[in-house]
XYZ file of C-alpha atoms in Angstrom:
328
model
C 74.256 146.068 198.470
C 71.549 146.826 196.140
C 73.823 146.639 193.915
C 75.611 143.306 194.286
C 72.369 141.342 194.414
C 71.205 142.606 191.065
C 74.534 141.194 190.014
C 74.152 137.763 191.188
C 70.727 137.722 189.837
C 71.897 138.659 186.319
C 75.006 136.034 186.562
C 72.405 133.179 187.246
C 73.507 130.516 184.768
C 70.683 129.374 182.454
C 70.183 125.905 180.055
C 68.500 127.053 176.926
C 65.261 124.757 175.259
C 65.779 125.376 171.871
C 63.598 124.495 169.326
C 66.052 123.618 165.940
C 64.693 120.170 164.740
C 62.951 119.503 161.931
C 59.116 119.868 162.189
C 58.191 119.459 158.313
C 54.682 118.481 157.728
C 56.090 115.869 154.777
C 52.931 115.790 153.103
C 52.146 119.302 153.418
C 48.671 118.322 155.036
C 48.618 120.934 157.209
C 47.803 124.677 157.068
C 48.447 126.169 160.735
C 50.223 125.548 163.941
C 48.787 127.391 166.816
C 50.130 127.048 169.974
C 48.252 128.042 173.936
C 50.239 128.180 176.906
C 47.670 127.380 179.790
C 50.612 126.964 181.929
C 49.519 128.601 185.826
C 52.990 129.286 186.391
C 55.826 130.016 183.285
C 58.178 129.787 185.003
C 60.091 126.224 184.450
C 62.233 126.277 187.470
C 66.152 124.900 188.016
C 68.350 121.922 188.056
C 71.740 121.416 189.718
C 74.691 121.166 187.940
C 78.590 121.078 189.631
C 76.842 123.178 192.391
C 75.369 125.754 190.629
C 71.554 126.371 190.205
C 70.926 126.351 186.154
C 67.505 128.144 184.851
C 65.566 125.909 182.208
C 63.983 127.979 179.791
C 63.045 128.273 175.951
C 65.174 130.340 173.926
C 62.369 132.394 173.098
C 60.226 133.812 176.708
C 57.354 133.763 173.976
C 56.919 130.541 173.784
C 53.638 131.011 171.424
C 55.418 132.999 168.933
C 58.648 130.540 169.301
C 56.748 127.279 168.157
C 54.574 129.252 165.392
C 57.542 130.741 164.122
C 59.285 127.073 164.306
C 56.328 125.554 162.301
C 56.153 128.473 159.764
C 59.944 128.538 158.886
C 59.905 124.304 158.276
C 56.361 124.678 156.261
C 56.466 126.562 153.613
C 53.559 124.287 151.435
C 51.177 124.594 153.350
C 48.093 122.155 153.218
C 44.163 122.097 154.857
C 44.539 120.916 158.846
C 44.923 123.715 161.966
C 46.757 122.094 164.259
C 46.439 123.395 168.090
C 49.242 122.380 170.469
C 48.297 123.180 174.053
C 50.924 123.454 177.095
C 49.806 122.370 180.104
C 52.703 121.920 182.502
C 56.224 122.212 182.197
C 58.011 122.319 185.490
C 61.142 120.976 186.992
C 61.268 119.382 190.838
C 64.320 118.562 192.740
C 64.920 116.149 195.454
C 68.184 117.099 196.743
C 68.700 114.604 199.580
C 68.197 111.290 196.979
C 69.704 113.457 193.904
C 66.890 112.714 191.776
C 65.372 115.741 189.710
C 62.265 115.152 187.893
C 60.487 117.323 185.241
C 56.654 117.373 184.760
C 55.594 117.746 181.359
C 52.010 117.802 179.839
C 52.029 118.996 176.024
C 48.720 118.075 173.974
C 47.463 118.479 170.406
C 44.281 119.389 168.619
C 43.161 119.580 165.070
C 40.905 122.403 164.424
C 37.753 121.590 162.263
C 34.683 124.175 161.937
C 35.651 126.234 165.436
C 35.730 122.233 167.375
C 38.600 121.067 168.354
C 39.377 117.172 168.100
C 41.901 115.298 170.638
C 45.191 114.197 168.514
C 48.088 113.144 171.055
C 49.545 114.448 173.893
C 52.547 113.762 176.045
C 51.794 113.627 179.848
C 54.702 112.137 182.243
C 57.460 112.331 184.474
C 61.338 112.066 183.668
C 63.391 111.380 185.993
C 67.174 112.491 186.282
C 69.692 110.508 188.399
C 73.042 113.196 189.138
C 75.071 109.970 189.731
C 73.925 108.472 186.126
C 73.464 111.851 184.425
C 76.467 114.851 184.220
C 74.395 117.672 183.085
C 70.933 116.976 184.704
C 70.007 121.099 182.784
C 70.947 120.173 179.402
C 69.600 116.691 179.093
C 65.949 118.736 180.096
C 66.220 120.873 178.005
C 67.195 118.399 175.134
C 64.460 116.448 176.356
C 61.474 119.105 176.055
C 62.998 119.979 172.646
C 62.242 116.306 171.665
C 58.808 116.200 173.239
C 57.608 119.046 171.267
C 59.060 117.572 167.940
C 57.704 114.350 168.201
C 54.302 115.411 169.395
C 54.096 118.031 166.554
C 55.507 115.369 163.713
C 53.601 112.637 164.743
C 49.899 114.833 165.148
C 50.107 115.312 161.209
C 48.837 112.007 160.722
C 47.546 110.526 164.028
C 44.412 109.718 163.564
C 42.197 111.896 165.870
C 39.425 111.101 168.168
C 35.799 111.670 167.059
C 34.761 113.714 170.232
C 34.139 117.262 169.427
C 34.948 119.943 171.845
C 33.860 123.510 171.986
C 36.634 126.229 172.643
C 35.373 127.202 175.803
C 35.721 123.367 176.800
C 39.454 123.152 176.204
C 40.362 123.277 179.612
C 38.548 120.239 180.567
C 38.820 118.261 177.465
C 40.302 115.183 179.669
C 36.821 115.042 180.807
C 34.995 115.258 177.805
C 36.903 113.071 175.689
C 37.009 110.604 178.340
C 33.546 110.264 179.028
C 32.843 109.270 175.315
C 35.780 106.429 175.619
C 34.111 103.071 174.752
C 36.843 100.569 176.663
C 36.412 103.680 179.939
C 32.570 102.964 179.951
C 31.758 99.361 178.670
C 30.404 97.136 181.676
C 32.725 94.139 180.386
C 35.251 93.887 177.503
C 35.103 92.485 173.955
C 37.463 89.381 174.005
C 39.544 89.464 171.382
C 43.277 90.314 170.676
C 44.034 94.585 169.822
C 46.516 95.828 167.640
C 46.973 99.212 169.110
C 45.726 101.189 172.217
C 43.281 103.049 169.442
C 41.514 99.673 168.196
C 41.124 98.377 172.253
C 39.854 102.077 172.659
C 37.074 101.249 170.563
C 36.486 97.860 171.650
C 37.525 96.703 168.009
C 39.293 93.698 168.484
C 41.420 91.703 165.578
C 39.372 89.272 163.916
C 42.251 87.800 162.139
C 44.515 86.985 165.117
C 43.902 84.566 167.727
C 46.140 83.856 171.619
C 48.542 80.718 171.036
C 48.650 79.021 174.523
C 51.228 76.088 175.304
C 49.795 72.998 176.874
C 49.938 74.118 180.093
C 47.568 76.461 179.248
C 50.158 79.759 179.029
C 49.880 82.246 176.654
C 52.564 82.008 174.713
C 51.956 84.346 171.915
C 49.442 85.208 169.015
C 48.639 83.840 165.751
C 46.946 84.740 162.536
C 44.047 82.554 159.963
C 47.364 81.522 158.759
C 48.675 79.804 162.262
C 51.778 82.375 161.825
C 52.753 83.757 164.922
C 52.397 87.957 164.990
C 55.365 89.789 165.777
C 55.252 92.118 169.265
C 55.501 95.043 167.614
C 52.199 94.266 165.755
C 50.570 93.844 169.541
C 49.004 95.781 172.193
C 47.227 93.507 174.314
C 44.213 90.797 174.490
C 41.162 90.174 176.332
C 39.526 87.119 177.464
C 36.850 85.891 180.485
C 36.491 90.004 180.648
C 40.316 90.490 182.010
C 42.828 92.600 179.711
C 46.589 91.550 179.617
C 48.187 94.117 178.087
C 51.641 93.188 176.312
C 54.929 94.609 178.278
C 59.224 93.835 177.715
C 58.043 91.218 180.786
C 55.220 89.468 179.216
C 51.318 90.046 178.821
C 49.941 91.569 182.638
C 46.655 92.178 183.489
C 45.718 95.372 182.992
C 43.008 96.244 186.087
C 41.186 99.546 187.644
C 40.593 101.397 190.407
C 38.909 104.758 191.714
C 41.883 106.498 190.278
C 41.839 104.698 186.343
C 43.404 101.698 184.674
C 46.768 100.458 185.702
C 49.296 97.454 186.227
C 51.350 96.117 188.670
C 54.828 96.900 187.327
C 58.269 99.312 187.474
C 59.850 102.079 185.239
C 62.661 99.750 185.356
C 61.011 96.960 183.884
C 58.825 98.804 180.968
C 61.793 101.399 179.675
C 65.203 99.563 180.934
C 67.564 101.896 181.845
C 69.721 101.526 178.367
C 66.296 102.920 176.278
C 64.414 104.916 179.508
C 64.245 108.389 178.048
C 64.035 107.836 174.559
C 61.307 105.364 174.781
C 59.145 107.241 177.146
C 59.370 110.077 174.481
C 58.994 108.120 171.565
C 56.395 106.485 172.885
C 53.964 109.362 171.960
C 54.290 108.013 168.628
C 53.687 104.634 169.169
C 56.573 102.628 166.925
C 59.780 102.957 169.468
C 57.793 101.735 172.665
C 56.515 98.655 170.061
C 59.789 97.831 168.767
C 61.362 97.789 172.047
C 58.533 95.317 173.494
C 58.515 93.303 170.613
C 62.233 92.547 170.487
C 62.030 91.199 173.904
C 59.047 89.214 173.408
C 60.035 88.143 169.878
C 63.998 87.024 171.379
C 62.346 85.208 174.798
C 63.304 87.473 177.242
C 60.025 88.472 178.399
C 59.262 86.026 181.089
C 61.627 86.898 183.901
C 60.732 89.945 185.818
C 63.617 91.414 188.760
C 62.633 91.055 192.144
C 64.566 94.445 192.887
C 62.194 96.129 190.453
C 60.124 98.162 193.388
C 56.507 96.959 191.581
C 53.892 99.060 192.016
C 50.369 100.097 190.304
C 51.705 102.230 187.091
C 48.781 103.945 185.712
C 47.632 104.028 182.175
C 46.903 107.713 180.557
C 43.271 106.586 178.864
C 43.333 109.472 176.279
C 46.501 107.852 174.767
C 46.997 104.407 176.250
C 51.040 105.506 177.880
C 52.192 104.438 181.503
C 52.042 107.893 183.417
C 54.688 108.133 185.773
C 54.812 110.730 189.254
């Protein structure tokens, strides 16, 4: 008996994250990748797949030594910047009775500078996998952790970091920390203006070049520059005026309000990632230009002012470290 159960144990079938896409620092800016897995539990968990329970996990159980080893083998020039990439959740949930499987993933970076370590990026959401839209629920996990870590590692040789320092011993709570010294978190009202980016309305430094256009109804209907030329979406994050942010979405500018629990707006996944460009935008949204483009063309083409009355609206919350919709 002993016997047989060992054997179904050992024939558990198991989806493989494997790290195999290019990761090179293309102007050899930086020095060191170091990676720290602060997950509670490693263990990523299963997803269904013709019946059979399928084991998500990395390639390599080492998961430190797997993404040093990644960084080292596509950098051999090696520039000046430590990079620290910090896990903080990985873990896969299944609803079995709607046939929805969703995997919790919060990956963050760092750049190292005299023993402080200085907020970069980080990617902190929810996918969610449909079995009736989605034939190998495993796979396209474990493809889609592979791409997390790749575009959070490409995109934190340049992103501009944030200026709060934070000791080592303060890594675990550097939410906290860096959120405390966030000037759009703590200002009694906002600085009117129009904001390029989530980093320039983090600052409360709005565009003095660009002003709202509004029709004569009084609508907003886009923004202009000195020059009266109207600004593309993709150039846009949001605007601010009598105090009240609208904050640019594939459905028009919303307001952007807050609560006890943060910053959020009254929307759907459906509506900000539509189901054509879901996964890959909430991915490539850690880098900023996919998430733009895909707003912009639908503000820029007039599709932006009808919103679905199926679309199940509710309050989607705003991550304030990076400005992305967080997702349960």
């Amino acid at each position: 008996m002993f016997f047989l159960f060992s054997a179904s144990l050992s024939a558990q079938k198991v989806e493989f994250i494997k790290l195999n896409q290019n990761i090179k620092d293309k102007f050899s800016r930086t020095k060191s990748l170091t990676l720290i897995d602060n997950r509670a539990d490693k263990n990523i968990g299963t997803a269904n797949y013709k019946g059979d329970d399928v084991q998500v996990k990395f390639s390599n159980e080492n998961v430190k030594n797997y993404v040093e080893s990644w960084f080292a083998e596509d950098n051999k020039t090696k520039g000046s910047n430590d990079i620290t990439v910090l896990i903080e959740e990985i873990k896969i949930s299944e609803f079995k009775n709607t046939g929805i499987t969703k995997a919790k993933i919060k990956v963050s970076s760092f750049i190292n500078r005299n023993g402080k370590y200085y907020f970069i990026n980080r990617y902190n959401n929810a996918l969610d996998y449909n079995s009736k839209t989605t034939p190998n629920i495993p796979r396209e996990i474990a493809y889609s952790i592979s791409q997390i870590f790749s575009t959070l590692i490409n995109d934190s040789y340049s992103h501009i970091a944030m200026s709060t320092p934070i000791l080592d011993e303060q890594l675990n709570n550097y939410e906290v920390i860096v959120g405390n010294n966030l000037k759009f978190v703590n200002t009694k009202e906002l600085i009117g203006g129009v904001y390029k980016d989530f980093r320039t309305f983090s600052m409360q430094k709005p565009e003095p070049e660009y002003h709202i256009d509004k029709n004569k109804k009084g609508k907003v209907v886009g923004v202009k520059n000195r020059e009266d030329l109207s600004i593309s979406g993709e150039e846009l994050f949001g605007y601010v005026e009598e105090g009240k942010f609208y904050r640019l979405t594939p459905v028009g500018f919303l307001e952007m309000m807050k609560d006890d629990k943060g910053f959020y707006i009254v929307s759907s996944r459906l509506e900000l990632f539509p189901p054509q460009n879901a996964s890959g935008a909430m991915i490539g949204g850690m880098a900023g230009g996919l998430v733009g483009a895909l707003i912009g063309a639908a503000i820029d083409s007039g599709k932006s002012a009808k919103r679905q009355n199926d679309a199940g609206l509710s309050n989607i919350y705003i991550d304030q470290l990076t400005g992305s919709y967080i997702f349960d």
